Coordinates of C-alpha atoms and ligand atoms in Angstrom, one line a residue:
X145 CA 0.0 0.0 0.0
X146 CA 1.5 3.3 -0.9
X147 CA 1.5 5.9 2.0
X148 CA 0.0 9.4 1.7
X149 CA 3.5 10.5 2.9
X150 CA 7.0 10.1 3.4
X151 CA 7.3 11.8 6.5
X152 CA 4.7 13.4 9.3
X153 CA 5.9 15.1 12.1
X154 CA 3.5 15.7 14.8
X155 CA 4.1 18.8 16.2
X156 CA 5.2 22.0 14.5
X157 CA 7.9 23.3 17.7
X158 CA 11.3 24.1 16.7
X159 CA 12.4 20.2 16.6
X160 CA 9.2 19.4 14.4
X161 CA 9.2 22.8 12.1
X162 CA 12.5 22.4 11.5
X163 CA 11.9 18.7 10.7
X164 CA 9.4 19.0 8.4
X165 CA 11.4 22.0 6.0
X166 CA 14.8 19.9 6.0
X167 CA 13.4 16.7 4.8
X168 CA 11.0 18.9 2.4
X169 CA 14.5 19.9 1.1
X170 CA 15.7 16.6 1.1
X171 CA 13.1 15.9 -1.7
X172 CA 10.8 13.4 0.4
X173 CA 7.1 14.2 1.1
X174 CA 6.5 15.9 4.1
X175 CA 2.9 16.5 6.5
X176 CA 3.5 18.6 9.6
X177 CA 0.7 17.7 12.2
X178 CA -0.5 20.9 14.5
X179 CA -3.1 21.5 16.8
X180 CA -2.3 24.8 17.8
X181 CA -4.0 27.8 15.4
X182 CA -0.5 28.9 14.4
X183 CA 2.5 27.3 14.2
X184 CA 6.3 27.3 16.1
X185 CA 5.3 25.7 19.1
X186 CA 5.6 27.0 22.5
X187 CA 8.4 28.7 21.6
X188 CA 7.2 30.8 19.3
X189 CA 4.0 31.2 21.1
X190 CA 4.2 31.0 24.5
X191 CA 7.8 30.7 25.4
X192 CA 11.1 32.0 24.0
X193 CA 9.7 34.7 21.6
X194 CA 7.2 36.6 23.8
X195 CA 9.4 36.3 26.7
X196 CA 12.5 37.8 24.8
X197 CA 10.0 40.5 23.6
X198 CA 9.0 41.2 27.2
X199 CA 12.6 41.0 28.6
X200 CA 13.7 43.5 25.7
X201 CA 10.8 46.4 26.3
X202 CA 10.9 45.9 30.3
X203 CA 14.8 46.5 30.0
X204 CA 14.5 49.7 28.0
X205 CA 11.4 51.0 30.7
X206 CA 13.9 49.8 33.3
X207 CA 17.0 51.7 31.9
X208 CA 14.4 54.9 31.1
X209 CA 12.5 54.9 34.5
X210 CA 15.3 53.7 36.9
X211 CA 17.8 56.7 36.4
X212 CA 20.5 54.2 34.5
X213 CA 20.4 56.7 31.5
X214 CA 21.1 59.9 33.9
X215 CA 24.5 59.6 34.5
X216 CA 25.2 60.1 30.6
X217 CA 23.4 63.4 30.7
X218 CA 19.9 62.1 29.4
X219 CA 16.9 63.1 31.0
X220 CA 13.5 62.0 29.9
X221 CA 11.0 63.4 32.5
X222 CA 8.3 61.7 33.9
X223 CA 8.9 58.7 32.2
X224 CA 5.7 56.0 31.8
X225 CA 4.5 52.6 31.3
X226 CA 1.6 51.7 28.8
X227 CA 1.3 48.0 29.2
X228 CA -1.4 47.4 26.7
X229 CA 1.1 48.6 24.2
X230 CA 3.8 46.9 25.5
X231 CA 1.6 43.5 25.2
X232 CA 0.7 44.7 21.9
X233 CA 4.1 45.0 20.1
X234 CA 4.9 41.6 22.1
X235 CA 1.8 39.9 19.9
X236 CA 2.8 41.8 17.4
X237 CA 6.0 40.1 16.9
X238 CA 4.7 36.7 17.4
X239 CA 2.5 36.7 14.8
X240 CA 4.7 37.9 12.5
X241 CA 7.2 35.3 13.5
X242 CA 4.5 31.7 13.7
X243 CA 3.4 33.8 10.1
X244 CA 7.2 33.4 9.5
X245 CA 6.7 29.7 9.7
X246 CA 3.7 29.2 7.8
X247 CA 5.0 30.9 5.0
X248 CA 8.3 28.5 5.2
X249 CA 6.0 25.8 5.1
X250 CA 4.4 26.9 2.0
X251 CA 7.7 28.0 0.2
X252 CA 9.0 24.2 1.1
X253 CA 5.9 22.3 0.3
X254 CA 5.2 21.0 3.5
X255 CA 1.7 20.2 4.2
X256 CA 0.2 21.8 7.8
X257 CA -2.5 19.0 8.9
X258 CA -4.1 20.7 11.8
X259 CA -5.3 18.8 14.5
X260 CA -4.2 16.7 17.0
X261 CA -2.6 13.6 16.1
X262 CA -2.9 9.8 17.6
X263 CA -1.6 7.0 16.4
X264 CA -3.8 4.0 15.3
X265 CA -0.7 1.7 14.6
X266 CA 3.4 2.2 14.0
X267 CA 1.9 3.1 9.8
X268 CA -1.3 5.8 10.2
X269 CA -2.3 8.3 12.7
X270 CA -5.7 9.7 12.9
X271 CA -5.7 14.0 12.8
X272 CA -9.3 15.9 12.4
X273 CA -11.5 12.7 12.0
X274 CA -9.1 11.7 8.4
X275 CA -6.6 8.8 8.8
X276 CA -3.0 9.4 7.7
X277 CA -0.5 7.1 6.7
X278 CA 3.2 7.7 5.9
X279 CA 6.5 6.0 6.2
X280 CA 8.1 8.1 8.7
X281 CA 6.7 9.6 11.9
X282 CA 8.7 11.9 14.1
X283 CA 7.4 12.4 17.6
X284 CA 8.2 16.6 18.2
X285 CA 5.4 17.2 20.4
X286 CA 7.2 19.2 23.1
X287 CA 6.9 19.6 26.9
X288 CA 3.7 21.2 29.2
X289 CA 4.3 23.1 32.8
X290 CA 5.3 20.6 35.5
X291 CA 3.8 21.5 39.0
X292 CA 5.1 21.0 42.1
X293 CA 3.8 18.1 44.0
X294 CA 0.1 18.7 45.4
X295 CA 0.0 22.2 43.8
X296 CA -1.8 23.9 40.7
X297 CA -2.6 26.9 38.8
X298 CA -6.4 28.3 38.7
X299 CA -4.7 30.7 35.7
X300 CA -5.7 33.8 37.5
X301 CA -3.6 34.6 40.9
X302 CA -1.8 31.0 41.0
X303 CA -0.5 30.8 37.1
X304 CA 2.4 29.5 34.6
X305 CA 4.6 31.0 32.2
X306 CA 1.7 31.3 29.7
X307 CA -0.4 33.7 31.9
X308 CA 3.1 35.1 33.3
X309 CA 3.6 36.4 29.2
X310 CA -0.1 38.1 29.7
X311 CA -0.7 39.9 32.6
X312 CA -2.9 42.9 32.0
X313 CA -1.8 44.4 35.1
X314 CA 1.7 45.0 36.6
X315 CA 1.3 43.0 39.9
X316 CA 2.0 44.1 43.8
X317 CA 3.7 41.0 44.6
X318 CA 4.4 38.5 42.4
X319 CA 5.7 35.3 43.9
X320 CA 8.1 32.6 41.9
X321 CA 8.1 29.6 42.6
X322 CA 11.5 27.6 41.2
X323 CA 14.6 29.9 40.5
X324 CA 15.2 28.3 37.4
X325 CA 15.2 29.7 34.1
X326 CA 11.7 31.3 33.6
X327 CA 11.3 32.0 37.2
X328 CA 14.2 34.2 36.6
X329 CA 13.3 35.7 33.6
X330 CA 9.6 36.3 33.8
X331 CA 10.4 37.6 37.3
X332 CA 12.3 39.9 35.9
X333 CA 10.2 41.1 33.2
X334 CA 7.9 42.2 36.0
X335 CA 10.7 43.3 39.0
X336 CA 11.8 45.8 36.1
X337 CA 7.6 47.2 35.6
X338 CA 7.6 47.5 39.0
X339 CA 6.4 44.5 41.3
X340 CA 8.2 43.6 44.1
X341 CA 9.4 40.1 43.0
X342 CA 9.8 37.0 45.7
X343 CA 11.6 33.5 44.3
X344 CA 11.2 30.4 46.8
X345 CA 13.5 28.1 45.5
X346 CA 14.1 24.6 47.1
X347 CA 17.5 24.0 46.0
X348 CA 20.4 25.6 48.2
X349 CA 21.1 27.9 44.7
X350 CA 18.9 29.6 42.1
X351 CA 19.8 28.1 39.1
X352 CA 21.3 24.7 40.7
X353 CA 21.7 22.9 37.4
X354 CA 24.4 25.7 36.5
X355 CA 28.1 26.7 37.4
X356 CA 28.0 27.1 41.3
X357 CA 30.5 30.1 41.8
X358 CA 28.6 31.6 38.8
X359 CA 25.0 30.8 40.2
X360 CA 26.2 32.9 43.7
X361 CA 27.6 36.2 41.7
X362 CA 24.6 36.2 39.3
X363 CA 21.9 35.8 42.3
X364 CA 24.0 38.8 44.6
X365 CA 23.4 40.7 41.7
X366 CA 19.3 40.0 41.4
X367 CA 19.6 40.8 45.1
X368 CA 20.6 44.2 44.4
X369 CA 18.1 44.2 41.1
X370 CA 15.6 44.3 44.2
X371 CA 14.5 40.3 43.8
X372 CA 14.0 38.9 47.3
X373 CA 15.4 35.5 47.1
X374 CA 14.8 32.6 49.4
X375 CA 17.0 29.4 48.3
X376 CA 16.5 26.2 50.2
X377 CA 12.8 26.7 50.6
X378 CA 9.8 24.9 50.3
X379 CA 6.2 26.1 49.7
X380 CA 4.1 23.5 51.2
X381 CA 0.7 25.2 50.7
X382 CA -1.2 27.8 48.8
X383 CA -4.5 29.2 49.6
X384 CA -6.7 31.7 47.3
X385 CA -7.7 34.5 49.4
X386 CA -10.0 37.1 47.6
X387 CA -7.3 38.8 45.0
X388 CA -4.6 37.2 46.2
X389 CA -3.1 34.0 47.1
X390 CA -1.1 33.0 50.7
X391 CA 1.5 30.7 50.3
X392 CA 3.2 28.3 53.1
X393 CA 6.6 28.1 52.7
X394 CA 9.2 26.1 55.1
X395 CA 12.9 25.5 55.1
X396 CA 13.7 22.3 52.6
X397 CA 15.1 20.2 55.6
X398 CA 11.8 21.4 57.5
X399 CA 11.4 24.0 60.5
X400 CA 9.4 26.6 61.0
X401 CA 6.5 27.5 58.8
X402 CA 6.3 31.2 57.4
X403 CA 3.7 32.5 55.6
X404 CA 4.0 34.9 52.4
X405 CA 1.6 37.1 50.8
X406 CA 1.0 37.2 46.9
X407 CA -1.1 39.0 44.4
X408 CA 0.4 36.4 41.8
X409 CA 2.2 33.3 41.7
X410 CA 4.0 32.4 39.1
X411 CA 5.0 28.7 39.5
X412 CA 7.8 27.7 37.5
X413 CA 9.6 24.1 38.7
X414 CA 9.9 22.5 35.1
X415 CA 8.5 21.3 32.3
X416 CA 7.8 17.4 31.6
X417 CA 7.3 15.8 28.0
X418 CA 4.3 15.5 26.3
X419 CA 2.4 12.9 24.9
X420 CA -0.8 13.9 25.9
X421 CA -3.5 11.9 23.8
X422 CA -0.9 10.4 21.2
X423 CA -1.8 6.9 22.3
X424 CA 2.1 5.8 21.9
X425 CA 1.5 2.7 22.9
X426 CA -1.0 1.8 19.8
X427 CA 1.9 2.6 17.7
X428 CA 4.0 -0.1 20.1
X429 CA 6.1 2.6 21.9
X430 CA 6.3 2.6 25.7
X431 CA 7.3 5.4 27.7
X432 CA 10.5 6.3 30.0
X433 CA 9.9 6.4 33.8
X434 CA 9.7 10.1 33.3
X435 CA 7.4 10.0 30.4
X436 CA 10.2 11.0 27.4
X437 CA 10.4 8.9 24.2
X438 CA 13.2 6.9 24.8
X439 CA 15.6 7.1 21.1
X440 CA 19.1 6.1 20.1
X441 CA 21.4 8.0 19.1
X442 CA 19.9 8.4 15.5
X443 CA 16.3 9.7 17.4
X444 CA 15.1 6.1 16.4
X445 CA 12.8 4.6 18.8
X446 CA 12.4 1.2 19.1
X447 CA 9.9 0.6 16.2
X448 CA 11.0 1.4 13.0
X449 CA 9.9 4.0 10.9
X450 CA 9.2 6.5 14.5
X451 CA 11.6 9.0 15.4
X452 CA 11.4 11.5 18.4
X453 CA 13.0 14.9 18.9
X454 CA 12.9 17.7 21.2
X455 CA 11.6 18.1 24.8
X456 CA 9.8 14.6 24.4
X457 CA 13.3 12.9 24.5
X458 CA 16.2 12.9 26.9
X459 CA 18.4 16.1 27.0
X460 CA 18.3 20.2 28.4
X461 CA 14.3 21.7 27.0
X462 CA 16.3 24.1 25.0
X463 CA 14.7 25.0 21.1
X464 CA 17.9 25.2 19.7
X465 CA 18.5 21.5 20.8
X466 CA 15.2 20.6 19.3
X467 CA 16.2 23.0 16.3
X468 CA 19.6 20.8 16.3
X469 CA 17.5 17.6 16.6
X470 CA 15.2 18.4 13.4
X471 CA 17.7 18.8 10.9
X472 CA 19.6 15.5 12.4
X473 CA 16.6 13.4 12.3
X474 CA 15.4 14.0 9.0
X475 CA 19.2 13.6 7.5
X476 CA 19.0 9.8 9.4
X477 CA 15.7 9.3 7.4
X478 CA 17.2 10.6 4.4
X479 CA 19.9 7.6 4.7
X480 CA 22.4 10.1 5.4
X481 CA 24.3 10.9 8.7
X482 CA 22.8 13.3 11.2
X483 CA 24.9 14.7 14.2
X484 CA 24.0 16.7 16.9
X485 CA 27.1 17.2 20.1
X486 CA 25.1 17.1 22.9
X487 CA 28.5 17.5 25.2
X488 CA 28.0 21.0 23.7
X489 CA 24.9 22.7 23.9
X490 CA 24.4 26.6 25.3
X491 CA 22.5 27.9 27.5
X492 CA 21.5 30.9 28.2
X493 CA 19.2 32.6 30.4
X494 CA 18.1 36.4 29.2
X495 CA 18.4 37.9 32.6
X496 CA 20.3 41.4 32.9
X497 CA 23.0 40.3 33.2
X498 CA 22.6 37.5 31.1
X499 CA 24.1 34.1 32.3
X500 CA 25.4 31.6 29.8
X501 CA 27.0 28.5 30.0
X502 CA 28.5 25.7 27.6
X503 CA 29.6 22.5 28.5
X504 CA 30.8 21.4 32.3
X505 CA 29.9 23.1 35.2
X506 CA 33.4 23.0 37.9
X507 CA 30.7 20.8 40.3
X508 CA 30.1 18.3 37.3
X509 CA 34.3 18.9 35.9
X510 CA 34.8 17.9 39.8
X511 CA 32.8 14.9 40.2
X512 CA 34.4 13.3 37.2
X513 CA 37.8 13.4 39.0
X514 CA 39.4 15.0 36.7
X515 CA 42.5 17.4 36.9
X516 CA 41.3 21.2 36.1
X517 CA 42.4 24.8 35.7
X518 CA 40.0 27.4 35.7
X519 CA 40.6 31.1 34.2
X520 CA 38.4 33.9 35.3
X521 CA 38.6 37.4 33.9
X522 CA 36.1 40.1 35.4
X523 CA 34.3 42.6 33.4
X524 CA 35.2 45.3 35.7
X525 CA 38.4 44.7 33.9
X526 CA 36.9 45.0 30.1
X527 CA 37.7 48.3 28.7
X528 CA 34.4 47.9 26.7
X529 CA 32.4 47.4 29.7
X530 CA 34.0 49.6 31.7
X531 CA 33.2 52.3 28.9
X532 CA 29.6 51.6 28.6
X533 CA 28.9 51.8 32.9
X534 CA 28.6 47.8 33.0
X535 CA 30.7 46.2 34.0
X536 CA 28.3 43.5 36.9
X537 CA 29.6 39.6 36.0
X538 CA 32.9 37.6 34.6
X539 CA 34.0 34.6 32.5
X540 CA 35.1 31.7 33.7
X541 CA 37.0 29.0 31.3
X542 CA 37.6 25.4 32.8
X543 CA 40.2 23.4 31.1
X544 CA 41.4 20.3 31.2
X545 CA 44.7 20.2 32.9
X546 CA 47.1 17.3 31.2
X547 CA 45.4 18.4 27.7
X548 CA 44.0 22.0 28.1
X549 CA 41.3 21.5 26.0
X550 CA 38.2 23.4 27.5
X551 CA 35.6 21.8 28.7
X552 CA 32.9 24.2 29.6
X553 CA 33.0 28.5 29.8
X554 CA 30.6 29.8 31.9
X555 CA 29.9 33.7 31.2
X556 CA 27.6 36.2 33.6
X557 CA 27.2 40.0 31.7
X558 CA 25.3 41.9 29.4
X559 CA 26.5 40.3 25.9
X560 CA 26.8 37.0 27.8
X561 CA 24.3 35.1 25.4
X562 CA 25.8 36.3 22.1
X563 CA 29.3 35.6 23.6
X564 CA 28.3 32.3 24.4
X565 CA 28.0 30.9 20.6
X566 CA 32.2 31.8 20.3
X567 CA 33.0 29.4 23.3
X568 CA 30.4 27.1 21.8
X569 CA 31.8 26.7 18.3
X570 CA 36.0 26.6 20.0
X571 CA 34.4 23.4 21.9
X572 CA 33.0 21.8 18.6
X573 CA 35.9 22.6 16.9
X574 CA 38.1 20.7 20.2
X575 CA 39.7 24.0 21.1
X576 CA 42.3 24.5 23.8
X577 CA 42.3 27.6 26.2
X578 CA 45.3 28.7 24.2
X579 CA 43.7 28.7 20.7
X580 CA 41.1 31.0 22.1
X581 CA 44.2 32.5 24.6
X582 CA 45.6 33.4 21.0
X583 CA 42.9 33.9 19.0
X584 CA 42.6 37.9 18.0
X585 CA 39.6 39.7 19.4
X586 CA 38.7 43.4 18.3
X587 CA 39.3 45.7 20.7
X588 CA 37.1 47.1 22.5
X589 CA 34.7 44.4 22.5
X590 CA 33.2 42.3 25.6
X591 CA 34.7 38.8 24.3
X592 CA 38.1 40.0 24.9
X593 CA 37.1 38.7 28.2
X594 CA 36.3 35.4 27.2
X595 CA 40.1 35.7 25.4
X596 CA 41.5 37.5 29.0
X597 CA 39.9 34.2 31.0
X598 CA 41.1 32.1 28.3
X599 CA 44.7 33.5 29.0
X600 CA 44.3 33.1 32.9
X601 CA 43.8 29.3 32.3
X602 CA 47.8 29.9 32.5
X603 CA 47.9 32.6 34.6
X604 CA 48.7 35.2 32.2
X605 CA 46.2 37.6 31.6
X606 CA 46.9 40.8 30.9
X607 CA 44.6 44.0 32.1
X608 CA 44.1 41.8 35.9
Ligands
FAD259 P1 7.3 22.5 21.4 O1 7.8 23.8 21.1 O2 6.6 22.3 22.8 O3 6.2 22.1 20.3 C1 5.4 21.0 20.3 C2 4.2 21.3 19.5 O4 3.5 20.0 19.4 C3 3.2 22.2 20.2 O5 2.9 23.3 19.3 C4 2.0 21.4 20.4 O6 0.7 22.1 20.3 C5 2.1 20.3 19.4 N1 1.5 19.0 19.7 C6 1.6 18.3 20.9 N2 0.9 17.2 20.8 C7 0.3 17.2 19.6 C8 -0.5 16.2 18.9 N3 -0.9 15.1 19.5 N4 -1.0 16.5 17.7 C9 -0.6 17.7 17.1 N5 0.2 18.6 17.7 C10 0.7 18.3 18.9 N6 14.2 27.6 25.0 C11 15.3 28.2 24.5 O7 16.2 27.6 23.9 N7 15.5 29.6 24.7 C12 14.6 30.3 25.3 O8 14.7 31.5 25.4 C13 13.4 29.7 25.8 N8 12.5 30.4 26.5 C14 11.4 29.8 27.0 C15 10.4 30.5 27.7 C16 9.3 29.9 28.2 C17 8.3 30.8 29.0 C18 9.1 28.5 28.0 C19 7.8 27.9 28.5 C20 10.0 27.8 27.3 C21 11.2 28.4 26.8 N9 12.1 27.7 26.1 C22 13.3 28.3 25.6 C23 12.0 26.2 25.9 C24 11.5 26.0 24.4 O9 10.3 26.6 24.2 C25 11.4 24.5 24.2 O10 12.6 23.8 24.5 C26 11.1 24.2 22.7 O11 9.9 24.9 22.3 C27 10.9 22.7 22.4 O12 10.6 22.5 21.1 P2 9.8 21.2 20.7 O13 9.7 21.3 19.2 O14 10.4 20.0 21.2 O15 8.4 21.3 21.3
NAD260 P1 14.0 24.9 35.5 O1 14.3 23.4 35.6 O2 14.9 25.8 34.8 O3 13.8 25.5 37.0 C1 13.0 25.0 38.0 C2 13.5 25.4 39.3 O4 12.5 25.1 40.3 C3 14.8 24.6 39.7 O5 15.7 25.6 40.2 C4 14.3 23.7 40.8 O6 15.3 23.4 41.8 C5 13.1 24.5 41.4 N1 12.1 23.7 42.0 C6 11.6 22.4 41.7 N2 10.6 22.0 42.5 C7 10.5 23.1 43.4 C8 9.6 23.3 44.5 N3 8.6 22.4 44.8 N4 9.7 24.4 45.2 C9 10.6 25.4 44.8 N5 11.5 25.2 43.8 C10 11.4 24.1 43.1 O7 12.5 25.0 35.0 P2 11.6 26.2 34.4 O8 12.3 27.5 34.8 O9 10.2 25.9 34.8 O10 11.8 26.0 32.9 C11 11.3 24.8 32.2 C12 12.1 24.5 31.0 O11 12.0 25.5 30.0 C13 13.6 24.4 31.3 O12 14.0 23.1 31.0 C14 14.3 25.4 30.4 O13 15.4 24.8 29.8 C15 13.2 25.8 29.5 N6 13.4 27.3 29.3 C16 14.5 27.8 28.8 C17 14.7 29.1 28.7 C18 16.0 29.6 28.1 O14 16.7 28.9 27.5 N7 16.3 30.9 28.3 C19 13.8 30.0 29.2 C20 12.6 29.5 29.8 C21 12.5 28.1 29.8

C-alpha cells in the first residue's frame, strides 16, 4: 500500500518545524501535524519569543525609569509605562514570527495538517477525524508546565509561564516559585515594571543545574536588582484569598512555617514531556519512567519507521537543541548521517545580566575526577564594559589540565548570550584555552574577556 507521505511530524515546535522543512528539502514528502492555530510551538507562542520581547521592552522601561540613562546626561522626565502597548508589540512580533513559519511551510511544500494527532498503529495516525498514513513519523510534540507536587494553577492569581507572558496588570507581589530559568526571567520582566518580585526556591542555589561560583555572583546581583530570594525553601501550601493568594513556605530540611503574601504566583519548577493523547503505545512505543520517548542516538525509537525529537526525548528543554534535533533526524531518514554534540549545547538565560553556559559546570568537571584549571577574567576589567557603565559579571574558562582542552565557559554579563556561541563553536571545533588565549579579538569588545579568562587558564592575563 502506498503511504500518503514520506514523512509526518507531529508537532510543529522548533524540533518538528525544522523537521518537516529539511526533509522537504531533502526531496521526500513531508505532513506537519499541529493542533495549535498557528505554528512554532511553544516557543514561538508562549515561550522563547514573547518572553525575549518582554525582557527587551521591560529593560529599555527599566533603563528609562530607573535613572540608569542619567549619569550620561539624558533626561527623559516623567517617564511612563503603557502595558497594553507593550503586550501589543509583544503579539505583534509573534505573529509575525509563527506567520514566519507558515510561509516556510508553504515555500518548502510541507503540508500543515491541523489537528491533533494519535496513532492507530506504527503506519497511520488519525488527525481531524481523516486517517493518515506515511513511512516516517517523528514524535516533536514538546513539553507542558510541570507542578510542584500537590500544587496547581487556577490561571488567575496562581498561574504559569503562559499567563506570566499576559498579565494585563503590573502585579503588587508577584511570587516565583523555582529559580530556574523562567522564574528568573519572567520575574524579571515584571521586577523591572515594578512588582516587588519574591523567588522560593528549594534548592540551596537559584539556578542549581548551573556553574556554582557563577550561580552565587549572578543571584547577589538579582539581590541588588531588588529580587528577594529565598533558596533552600519549600512552599508546602497555597490558599486563594480574595485577589490574592497565601502561600506556606518552610525550610527544605523542615522547621518553621512562614507565611507569604502574593497577588500572583507564578510557578515555574519545570516542564515534563508530552504525549498527551498520542496513544504511543497503539503505535507499540512505551514510555520512559519520566514520560520522554526513549531514542538512540539516531532519534530512532524502538519501532522502526518512529523518530522523536525535542523536549519529548532525553536532554536540556532548549529549542535550539530541538532546532539541532530536526535537521539531524530528517538527514537519518534521508539515509544520510545526522549529528548533533550534545556535550556542547548553550544555555543561556536572558536575565540582565545575562548568564550563559556551555559544556561542564566545575561541580560536574569535579565529580568526574578530573584534573582542572579554571581562568576567570572580570568585566570590571573589560575596557568595553568599563566604557559603557557595565561592567556586573565575569567569564570563567575550565580546562582540562594534562590536555588544556576546554571543557565548559561559563559567562555572567550583558552580551553574555551572544558571547556564548564563540565558546560554543572553540568546543565543537576541540579547542584549547590557548587557541582562544591566541585567538585575536577586536578591541574594544566584551569577548576580549572570554580571550583574557582564556589567558588566565595559565595565569597570564593581561589588564588583571
Ligand atoms: P514544542 O515547542 O513544545 O512544540 C510541540 C508542539 O506540538 C506544540 O505546538 C503542540 O501544540 C504540538 N502538539 C503536541 N501534541 C500534539 C498532537 N498530539 N498533535 C498535534 N500537535 C501536537 N528555549 C530556549 O532555547 N530559549 C529560550 O529563550 C526559551 N524560552 C522559553 C520561555 C518559556 C516561557 C518557555 C515555556 C520555554 C522556553 N524555552 C526556551 C524552551 C523551548 O520553548 C522548548 O525547548 C522548545 O519549544 C521545544 O521544542 P519542541 O519542538 O520539542 O516542542
Ligand atoms: P527549571 O528546571 O529551569 O527551573 C525549575 C526550578 O524550580 C529549579 O531551580 C528547581 O530546583 C526548582 N524547584 C523544583 N521544585 C520546586 C519546588 N517544589 N519548590 C521550589 N522550587 C522548586 O524549569 P523552568 O524554569 O520551569 O523552565 C522549564 C524549561 O523551560 C527548562 O528546562 C528550560 O530549559 C526551558 N526554558 C529555557 C529558557 C531559556 O533557554 N532561556 C527560558 C525558559 C524556559
Amino acid at each position: 500500500m502506498m503511504a500518503d507521505f514520506d514523512v509526518v511530524v507531529i508537532g510543529a515546535g522548533p524540533g518538528g518545524y525544522v523537521a518537516a522543512i529539511r526533509a522537504a528539502q531533502l526531496g521526500l514528502k513531508v505532513a506537519c501535524v499541529e493542533k495549535r492555530a498557528t505554528l512554532g510551538g511553544t516557543c514561538l507562542n508562549v515561550g522563547c519569543m514573547p518572553s525575549k520581547a518582554l525582557l527587551h521592552a521591560s529593560e529599555l522601561y527599566a533603563e528609562a525609569r530607573h535613572g540608569s540613562l542619567e549619569k550620561f546626561g539624558i533626561s527623559l522626565g516623567e517617564v511612563k509605562l503603557d502595558l497594553d502597548r507593550m503586550q501589543a508589540e509583544k503579539s505583534k512580533a509573534v505573529k509575525e514570527l509563527t506567520g514566519g513559519i507558515e510561509f516556510l511551510f508553504r515555500k518548502n511544500k510541507v503540508t500543515w495538517l491541523k489537528g491533533a494527532a494519535r496513532f492507530l498503529d506504527a503506519r497511520s495516525i488519525e488527525v481531524g477525524g481523516e486517517t493518515v498514513t506515511a513511512k516516517n513519523f517523528v514524535i516533536a510534540t514538546g513539553s507542558e508546565v510541570a507542578f510542584p507536587p500537590g500544587l496547581s494553577a487556577d490561571g488567575e492569581v496562581i498561574i504559569t509561564s503562559t499567563e506570566a507572558l499576559e498579565l494585563k496588570a503590573v502585579p503588587e507581589h508577584m511570587v516565583v516559585v523555582g529559580g530556574g530559568v523562567i522564574g528568573l526571567e519572567l520575574g524579571s520582566v515584571w521586577r523591572r515594571l515594578g512588582a516587588k518580585v519574591t523567588v522560593v526556591e528549594y534548592m540551596p542555589s537559584i539556578t542549581p543545574t548551573m556553574d556554582r561560583e557563577v550561580s552565587t555572583e549572578f543571584a547577589k546581583i538579582l539581590m541588588k536588582q531588588g529580587f528577594d530570594i529565598r533558596t533552600a525553601t519549600k512552599v508546602t501550601k497555597i490558599e486563594r484569598n480574595g485577589a490574592g493568594a497565601t502561600l506556606t513556605v518552610e525550610p527544605a530540611d523542615g522547621g518553621e512555617a512562614e507565611t507569604i503574601e502574593a497577588d500572583v504566583v507564578l510557578l515555574s519548577v519545570g516542564r515534563r514531556p508530552n504525549t498527551d493523547g498520542l496513544d504511543v503505545a497503539a503505535a507499540g512505543l512505551s514510555l520512559d519512567p519520566k514520560g520522554r520517548v526513549p531514542v538512540g542516538h539516531d532519534f530512532s525509537t524502538s519501532v522502526p519507521g518512529i523518530w522523536a525529537i525535542g523536549d519529548v526525548i532525553e536532554g536540556p528543554m532548549l529549542a535550539h537543541k530541538a532546532e539541532d534535533e530536526g535537521i539531524a533526524v530528517a538527514e537519518f531518514i534521508a539515509g544520510l548521517s545526522g549529528q548533533v554534540n550534545h556535550a556542547v549545547i548553550p544555555s543561556v538565560v536572558y536575565t540582565m545580566p545575562e548568564f550563559a553556559s556551555v559544556g561542564l559546570t566545575e561541580e560536574e568537571v569535579k565529580a568526574s575526577g578530573k584534573a582542572y584549571k579554571v581562568g576567570k577574567f572580570p568585566f570590571m576589567a573589560n575596557s568595553r564594559a568599563k566604557a559603557n557603565r557595565d561592567t556586573d559579571g565575569l567569564v570563567k574558562v575550565i580546562a582540562d589540565e594534562a590536555t588544556d582542552r576546554v571543557l565548559g565557559v561559563h559567562i555572567l554579563g550583558r552580551m553574555a548570550g551572544t558571547m556564548i556561541a564563540q565558546a560554543a563553536q572553540a568546543m565543537e571545533f576541540g579547542a584549547s584555552s590557548e587557541d582562544i588565549a591566541y585567538t585575536c579579538h577586536a578591541h574594544p569588545t566584551h569577548p576580549e574577556a572570554l580571550k583574557e579568562a582564556a589567558m588566565a587558564v595559565t595565569g597570564k592575563p593581561i589588564h588583571i
